[in-house]
mmCIF file of N, CA and C and ligand atoms in Angstrom:
data_model
loop_
_atom_site.group_PDB
_atom_site.id
_atom_site.type_symbol
_atom_site.label_atom_id
_atom_site.label_comp_id
_atom_site.label_asym_id
_atom_site.label_seq_id
_atom_site.Cartn_x
_atom_site.Cartn_y
_atom_site.Cartn_z
ATOM 1 N N UNK A 1 3.387 -28.630 -23.329
ATOM 2 C CA UNK A 1 2.062 -28.614 -23.448
ATOM 3 C C UNK A 1 1.563 -29.606 -21.876
ATOM 4 N N UNK A 2 2.091 -30.120 -21.570
ATOM 5 C CA UNK A 2 1.048 -30.345 -19.847
ATOM 6 C C UNK A 2 0.745 -29.575 -19.103
ATOM 7 N N UNK A 3 -0.032 -29.465 -18.507
ATOM 8 C CA UNK A 3 -0.542 -28.430 -17.669
ATOM 9 C C UNK A 3 0.268 -28.673 -16.320
ATOM 10 N N UNK A 4 0.570 -27.458 -15.591
ATOM 11 C CA UNK A 4 1.209 -27.592 -14.507
ATOM 12 C C UNK A 4 0.143 -28.079 -13.374
ATOM 13 N N UNK A 5 0.565 -29.530 -12.907
ATOM 14 C CA UNK A 5 -0.301 -29.796 -11.419
ATOM 15 C C UNK A 5 -0.497 -28.715 -10.648
ATOM 16 N N UNK A 6 -1.787 -28.282 -10.165
ATOM 17 C CA UNK A 6 -1.944 -27.539 -8.712
ATOM 18 C C UNK A 6 -1.837 -28.218 -7.927
ATOM 19 N N UNK A 7 -1.152 -27.788 -7.049
ATOM 20 C CA UNK A 7 -1.521 -28.552 -5.194
ATOM 21 C C UNK A 7 -2.918 -28.282 -4.968
ATOM 22 N N UNK A 8 -3.387 -29.476 -4.846
ATOM 23 C CA UNK A 8 -4.630 -29.475 -4.206
ATOM 24 C C UNK A 8 -5.002 -29.535 -2.771
ATOM 25 N N UNK A 9 -5.431 -28.439 -2.489
ATOM 26 C CA UNK A 9 -5.760 -27.973 -0.529
ATOM 27 C C UNK A 9 -6.874 -28.266 -0.725
ATOM 28 N N UNK A 10 -7.194 -29.369 0.016
ATOM 29 C CA UNK A 10 -8.309 -30.009 0.552
ATOM 30 C C UNK A 10 -8.818 -29.368 2.179
ATOM 31 N N UNK A 11 -9.629 -28.505 1.942
ATOM 32 C CA UNK A 11 -10.037 -28.324 3.365
ATOM 33 C C UNK A 11 -11.129 -28.501 3.450
ATOM 34 N N UNK A 12 -11.722 -27.790 4.775
ATOM 35 C CA UNK A 12 -13.259 -28.147 4.926
ATOM 36 C C UNK A 12 -14.163 -26.631 5.013
ATOM 37 N N UNK A 13 -13.380 -25.901 4.636
ATOM 38 C CA UNK A 13 -13.913 -24.221 4.595
ATOM 39 C C UNK A 13 -14.376 -24.415 2.970
ATOM 40 N N UNK A 14 -15.532 -23.632 2.836
ATOM 41 C CA UNK A 14 -16.074 -23.553 1.846
ATOM 42 C C UNK A 14 -15.685 -22.226 1.269
ATOM 43 N N UNK A 15 -14.998 -21.855 -0.151
ATOM 44 C CA UNK A 15 -14.694 -21.216 -0.350
ATOM 45 C C UNK A 15 -15.776 -20.174 -1.009
ATOM 46 N N UNK A 16 -15.722 -18.801 -0.838
ATOM 47 C CA UNK A 16 -16.679 -18.016 -0.883
ATOM 48 C C UNK A 16 -16.192 -17.539 -2.327
ATOM 49 N N UNK A 17 -15.259 -16.607 -2.501
ATOM 50 C CA UNK A 17 -15.000 -15.852 -3.530
ATOM 51 C C UNK A 17 -13.426 -15.911 -3.507
ATOM 52 N N UNK A 18 -13.181 -16.370 -4.570
ATOM 53 C CA UNK A 18 -11.600 -16.727 -4.928
ATOM 54 C C UNK A 18 -10.923 -15.529 -5.555
ATOM 55 N N UNK A 19 -12.011 -14.248 -5.298
ATOM 56 C CA UNK A 19 -11.388 -13.055 -6.483
ATOM 57 C C UNK A 19 -10.454 -12.107 -5.568
ATOM 58 N N UNK A 20 -9.636 -11.549 -6.297
ATOM 59 C CA UNK A 20 -9.007 -10.665 -5.733
ATOM 60 C C UNK A 20 -9.346 -8.894 -5.854
ATOM 61 N N UNK A 21 -9.170 -8.396 -4.879
ATOM 62 C CA UNK A 21 -9.221 -6.989 -4.907
ATOM 63 C C UNK A 21 -7.797 -5.998 -4.797
ATOM 64 N N UNK A 22 -7.700 -5.121 -4.910
ATOM 65 C CA UNK A 22 -6.850 -3.941 -4.812
ATOM 66 C C UNK A 22 -6.596 -3.673 -3.244
ATOM 67 N N UNK A 23 -5.381 -3.578 -3.035
ATOM 68 C CA UNK A 23 -5.298 -3.126 -1.888
ATOM 69 C C UNK A 23 -4.610 -1.561 -1.828
ATOM 70 N N UNK A 24 -5.693 -1.206 -0.831
ATOM 71 C CA UNK A 24 -5.070 0.147 -1.114
ATOM 72 C C UNK A 24 -4.283 0.758 -0.247
ATOM 73 N N UNK A 25 -3.413 -0.070 0.338
ATOM 74 C CA UNK A 25 -1.949 0.120 1.121
ATOM 75 C C UNK A 25 -0.771 -0.230 0.210
ATOM 76 N N UNK A 26 -0.694 -1.317 0.068
ATOM 77 C CA UNK A 26 0.560 -1.820 -0.923
ATOM 78 C C UNK A 26 0.026 -2.091 -2.509
ATOM 79 N N UNK A 27 -1.190 -2.002 -2.772
ATOM 80 C CA UNK A 27 -1.478 -1.586 -4.481
ATOM 81 C C UNK A 27 -1.644 -2.850 -5.111
ATOM 82 N N UNK A 28 -1.551 -3.878 -4.165
ATOM 83 C CA UNK A 28 -1.479 -5.061 -5.217
ATOM 84 C C UNK A 28 -2.660 -6.033 -4.991
ATOM 85 N N UNK A 29 -2.609 -6.755 -6.070
ATOM 86 C CA UNK A 29 -4.345 -7.494 -6.244
ATOM 87 C C UNK A 29 -4.246 -8.562 -5.158
ATOM 88 N N UNK A 30 -4.189 -8.555 -3.932
ATOM 89 C CA UNK A 30 -4.114 -9.386 -3.172
ATOM 90 C C UNK A 30 -5.186 -9.500 -1.817
ATOM 91 N N UNK A 31 -6.158 -8.736 -2.154
ATOM 92 C CA UNK A 31 -7.072 -9.115 -0.866
ATOM 93 C C UNK A 31 -8.398 -9.579 -1.398
ATOM 94 N N UNK A 32 -8.352 -10.438 -0.001
ATOM 95 C CA UNK A 32 -9.611 -11.188 0.145
ATOM 96 C C UNK A 32 -10.920 -11.175 0.651
ATOM 97 N N UNK A 33 -11.969 -11.200 0.316
ATOM 98 C CA UNK A 33 -12.957 -10.946 1.072
ATOM 99 C C UNK A 33 -13.414 -12.739 1.534
ATOM 100 N N UNK A 34 -13.167 -13.326 2.933
ATOM 101 C CA UNK A 34 -13.199 -14.503 3.284
ATOM 102 C C UNK A 34 -14.715 -14.250 4.646
ATOM 103 N N UNK A 35 -15.168 -15.203 4.178
ATOM 104 C CA UNK A 35 -16.520 -15.450 4.832
ATOM 105 C C UNK A 35 -16.380 -16.481 5.752
ATOM 106 N N UNK A 36 -16.856 -16.118 7.021
ATOM 107 C CA UNK A 36 -16.744 -17.183 8.172
ATOM 108 C C UNK A 36 -18.131 -17.769 8.955
ATOM 109 N N UNK A 37 -18.014 -18.699 9.172
ATOM 110 C CA UNK A 37 -19.390 -18.533 10.009
ATOM 111 C C UNK A 37 -19.156 -19.658 11.094
ATOM 112 N N UNK A 38 -19.374 -19.095 12.163
ATOM 113 C CA UNK A 38 -18.932 -19.496 13.588
ATOM 114 C C UNK A 38 -20.127 -19.267 14.176
ATOM 115 N N UNK A 39 -20.561 -20.500 14.917
ATOM 116 C CA UNK A 39 -21.568 -20.728 15.874
ATOM 117 C C UNK A 39 -23.059 -19.797 15.428
ATOM 118 N N UNK A 40 -23.040 -19.827 14.050
ATOM 119 C CA UNK A 40 -24.339 -19.369 13.517
ATOM 120 C C UNK A 40 -24.405 -17.963 13.163
ATOM 121 N N UNK A 41 -22.966 -17.289 13.795
ATOM 122 C CA UNK A 41 -22.447 -15.827 13.221
ATOM 123 C C UNK A 41 -21.821 -15.848 11.833
ATOM 124 N N UNK A 42 -22.165 -14.870 11.078
ATOM 125 C CA UNK A 42 -21.453 -14.881 9.907
ATOM 126 C C UNK A 42 -20.463 -13.781 10.260
ATOM 127 N N UNK A 43 -19.475 -13.813 9.519
ATOM 128 C CA UNK A 43 -17.938 -13.042 9.505
ATOM 129 C C UNK A 43 -17.811 -12.890 8.714
ATOM 130 N N UNK A 44 -17.027 -11.665 8.088
ATOM 131 C CA UNK A 44 -16.473 -11.609 6.843
ATOM 132 C C UNK A 44 -15.073 -11.105 7.492
ATOM 133 N N UNK A 45 -13.663 -11.497 6.665
ATOM 134 C CA UNK A 45 -12.650 -10.904 6.939
ATOM 135 C C UNK A 45 -12.085 -10.931 5.646
ATOM 136 N N UNK A 46 -11.622 -9.114 5.614
ATOM 137 C CA UNK A 46 -11.193 -8.802 4.479
ATOM 138 C C UNK A 46 -9.664 -8.300 4.840
ATOM 139 N N UNK A 47 -8.562 -9.356 4.277
ATOM 140 C CA UNK A 47 -7.306 -9.127 4.216
ATOM 141 C C UNK A 47 -6.729 -9.083 3.305
ATOM 142 N N UNK A 48 -5.529 -8.548 3.040
ATOM 143 C CA UNK A 48 -4.538 -8.510 2.099
ATOM 144 C C UNK A 48 -3.479 -9.330 2.313
ATOM 145 N N UNK A 49 -3.422 -10.378 1.167
ATOM 146 C CA UNK A 49 -2.286 -11.350 1.439
ATOM 147 C C UNK A 49 -0.988 -10.585 1.387
ATOM 148 N N UNK A 50 -0.689 -9.937 0.871
ATOM 149 C CA UNK A 50 0.710 -9.112 0.475
ATOM 150 C C UNK A 50 1.350 -8.472 2.042
ATOM 151 N N UNK A 51 0.553 -7.458 2.104
ATOM 152 C CA UNK A 51 1.216 -6.474 3.482
ATOM 153 C C UNK A 51 0.432 -6.811 4.846
ATOM 154 N N UNK A 52 -0.780 -7.676 4.413
ATOM 155 C CA UNK A 52 -1.404 -8.196 5.762
ATOM 156 C C UNK A 52 -2.705 -7.147 6.368
ATOM 157 N N UNK A 53 -2.925 -5.990 5.731
ATOM 158 C CA UNK A 53 -3.828 -5.141 6.052
ATOM 159 C C UNK A 53 -5.036 -5.929 6.141
ATOM 160 N N UNK A 54 -6.115 -5.457 7.252
ATOM 161 C CA UNK A 54 -6.921 -6.579 7.513
ATOM 162 C C UNK A 54 -7.999 -5.809 8.313
ATOM 163 N N UNK A 55 -9.490 -6.462 7.815
ATOM 164 C CA UNK A 55 -10.371 -5.796 8.689
ATOM 165 C C UNK A 55 -11.478 -6.888 9.218
ATOM 166 N N UNK A 56 -12.715 -6.513 9.855
ATOM 167 C CA UNK A 56 -13.442 -7.381 9.980
ATOM 168 C C UNK A 56 -14.956 -7.533 10.058
ATOM 169 N N UNK A 57 -15.340 -7.749 9.637
ATOM 170 C CA UNK A 57 -17.059 -7.305 9.627
ATOM 171 C C UNK A 57 -18.101 -8.519 10.003
ATOM 172 N N UNK A 58 -19.175 -8.389 11.058
ATOM 173 C CA UNK A 58 -20.056 -8.957 11.126
ATOM 174 C C UNK A 58 -20.837 -8.445 11.875
ATOM 175 N N UNK A 59 -22.260 -9.061 12.436
ATOM 176 C CA UNK A 59 -23.059 -8.696 12.522
ATOM 177 C C UNK A 59 -23.980 -7.736 11.712
ATOM 178 N N UNK A 60 -24.600 -6.688 11.960
ATOM 179 C CA UNK A 60 -26.158 -6.259 11.177
ATOM 180 C C UNK A 60 -25.380 -5.283 10.111
ATOM 181 N N UNK A 61 -24.232 -4.912 10.194
ATOM 182 C CA UNK A 61 -23.551 -4.262 9.099
ATOM 183 C C UNK A 61 -23.327 -5.011 7.883
ATOM 184 N N UNK A 62 -23.418 -5.972 7.831
ATOM 185 C CA UNK A 62 -23.496 -7.368 6.798
ATOM 186 C C UNK A 62 -24.721 -7.229 6.302
ATOM 187 N N UNK A 63 -25.651 -6.571 6.930
ATOM 188 C CA UNK A 63 -26.868 -6.953 6.105
ATOM 189 C C UNK A 63 -27.144 -6.312 4.587
ATOM 190 N N UNK A 64 -27.490 -7.271 3.528
ATOM 191 C CA UNK A 64 -27.537 -6.564 2.365
ATOM 192 C C UNK A 64 -26.594 -5.938 1.823
ATOM 193 N N UNK A 65 -25.652 -6.677 2.131
ATOM 194 C CA UNK A 65 -24.048 -6.261 1.640
ATOM 195 C C UNK A 65 -23.249 -7.559 0.977
ATOM 196 N N UNK A 66 -22.817 -7.098 -0.304
ATOM 197 C CA UNK A 66 -22.415 -8.033 -0.849
ATOM 198 C C UNK A 66 -20.819 -7.980 -0.443
ATOM 199 N N UNK A 67 -19.714 -8.699 -0.801
ATOM 200 C CA UNK A 67 -18.614 -8.856 -0.848
ATOM 201 C C UNK A 67 -17.743 -7.688 -1.214
ATOM 202 N N UNK A 68 -18.393 -7.225 -2.107
ATOM 203 C CA UNK A 68 -17.576 -5.829 -3.040
ATOM 204 C C UNK A 68 -17.778 -4.766 -1.882
ATOM 205 N N UNK A 69 -18.966 -4.690 -1.347
ATOM 206 C CA UNK A 69 -19.354 -3.556 -0.440
ATOM 207 C C UNK A 69 -18.338 -3.871 0.917
ATOM 208 N N UNK A 70 -18.139 -5.226 1.205
ATOM 209 C CA UNK A 70 -17.143 -4.689 2.023
ATOM 210 C C UNK A 70 -15.698 -4.662 1.672
ATOM 211 N N UNK A 71 -15.363 -5.065 0.690
ATOM 212 C CA UNK A 71 -14.162 -4.441 0.516
ATOM 213 C C UNK A 71 -13.998 -2.826 0.177
ATOM 214 N N UNK A 72 -15.214 -2.318 -0.332
ATOM 215 C CA UNK A 72 -15.255 -0.756 -0.615
ATOM 216 C C UNK A 72 -14.952 -0.067 1.095
ATOM 217 N N UNK A 73 -15.633 -0.899 1.903
ATOM 218 C CA UNK A 73 -15.993 -0.597 3.473
ATOM 219 C C UNK A 73 -14.433 -0.681 4.061
ATOM 220 N N UNK A 74 -13.876 -1.590 3.695
ATOM 221 C CA UNK A 74 -12.359 -1.647 4.103
ATOM 222 C C UNK A 74 -11.344 -0.600 3.368
ATOM 223 N N UNK A 75 -11.559 -0.480 2.083
ATOM 224 C CA UNK A 75 -10.832 0.752 1.743
ATOM 225 C C UNK A 75 -11.495 1.966 2.134
ATOM 226 N N UNK A 76 -12.339 2.587 2.481
ATOM 227 C CA UNK A 76 -12.889 3.660 3.107
ATOM 228 C C UNK A 76 -12.220 3.649 4.764
ATOM 229 N N UNK A 77 -12.488 2.544 5.142
ATOM 230 C CA UNK A 77 -11.917 2.671 6.492
ATOM 231 C C UNK A 77 -9.955 2.812 6.595
ATOM 232 N N UNK A 78 -9.284 2.309 5.482
ATOM 233 C CA UNK A 78 -7.948 2.239 5.458
ATOM 234 C C UNK A 78 -7.800 3.961 5.346
ATOM 235 N N UNK A 79 -8.255 4.636 4.570
ATOM 236 C CA UNK A 79 -8.447 6.101 3.953
ATOM 237 C C UNK A 79 -8.915 6.750 5.121
ATOM 238 N N UNK A 80 -9.510 6.653 5.838
ATOM 239 C CA UNK A 80 -9.896 7.300 7.110
ATOM 240 C C UNK A 80 -8.912 7.068 8.227
ATOM 241 N N UNK A 81 -7.834 6.110 7.804
ATOM 242 C CA UNK A 81 -7.046 5.823 8.935
ATOM 243 C C UNK A 81 -7.235 4.700 10.343
ATOM 244 N N UNK A 82 -8.640 3.898 9.623
ATOM 245 C CA UNK A 82 -9.296 3.154 10.833
ATOM 246 C C UNK A 82 -8.380 1.783 10.696
ATOM 247 N N UNK A 83 -7.779 1.514 9.783
ATOM 248 C CA UNK A 83 -6.949 0.037 9.898
ATOM 249 C C UNK A 83 -5.595 0.336 10.094
ATOM 250 N N UNK A 84 -4.683 -0.608 10.753
ATOM 251 C CA UNK A 84 -3.446 -0.615 11.132
ATOM 252 C C UNK A 84 -2.562 -0.920 10.352
HETATM 253 ZN ZN1 ZN B 101 -1.383 -5.017 0.573
#
């Protein structure tokens, strides 16, 4: 009955979405959209924890977009062959 103790990861990075999306390359639900703020600039990194497929978005392209939109852009970019 006892719950497994989860390892606590204490980090200063604020988590935005602990939500996983499906990777267009490997098909596993391990794509995360990570928000980063550095020097006042916001950046989003979309990365698959399984195969390592990744893209970064920053600047005007982020205006009015939700993380899900960035995921969609990531998938589109993959199918256009823009991601390695
Ligand atoms: Zn993948």
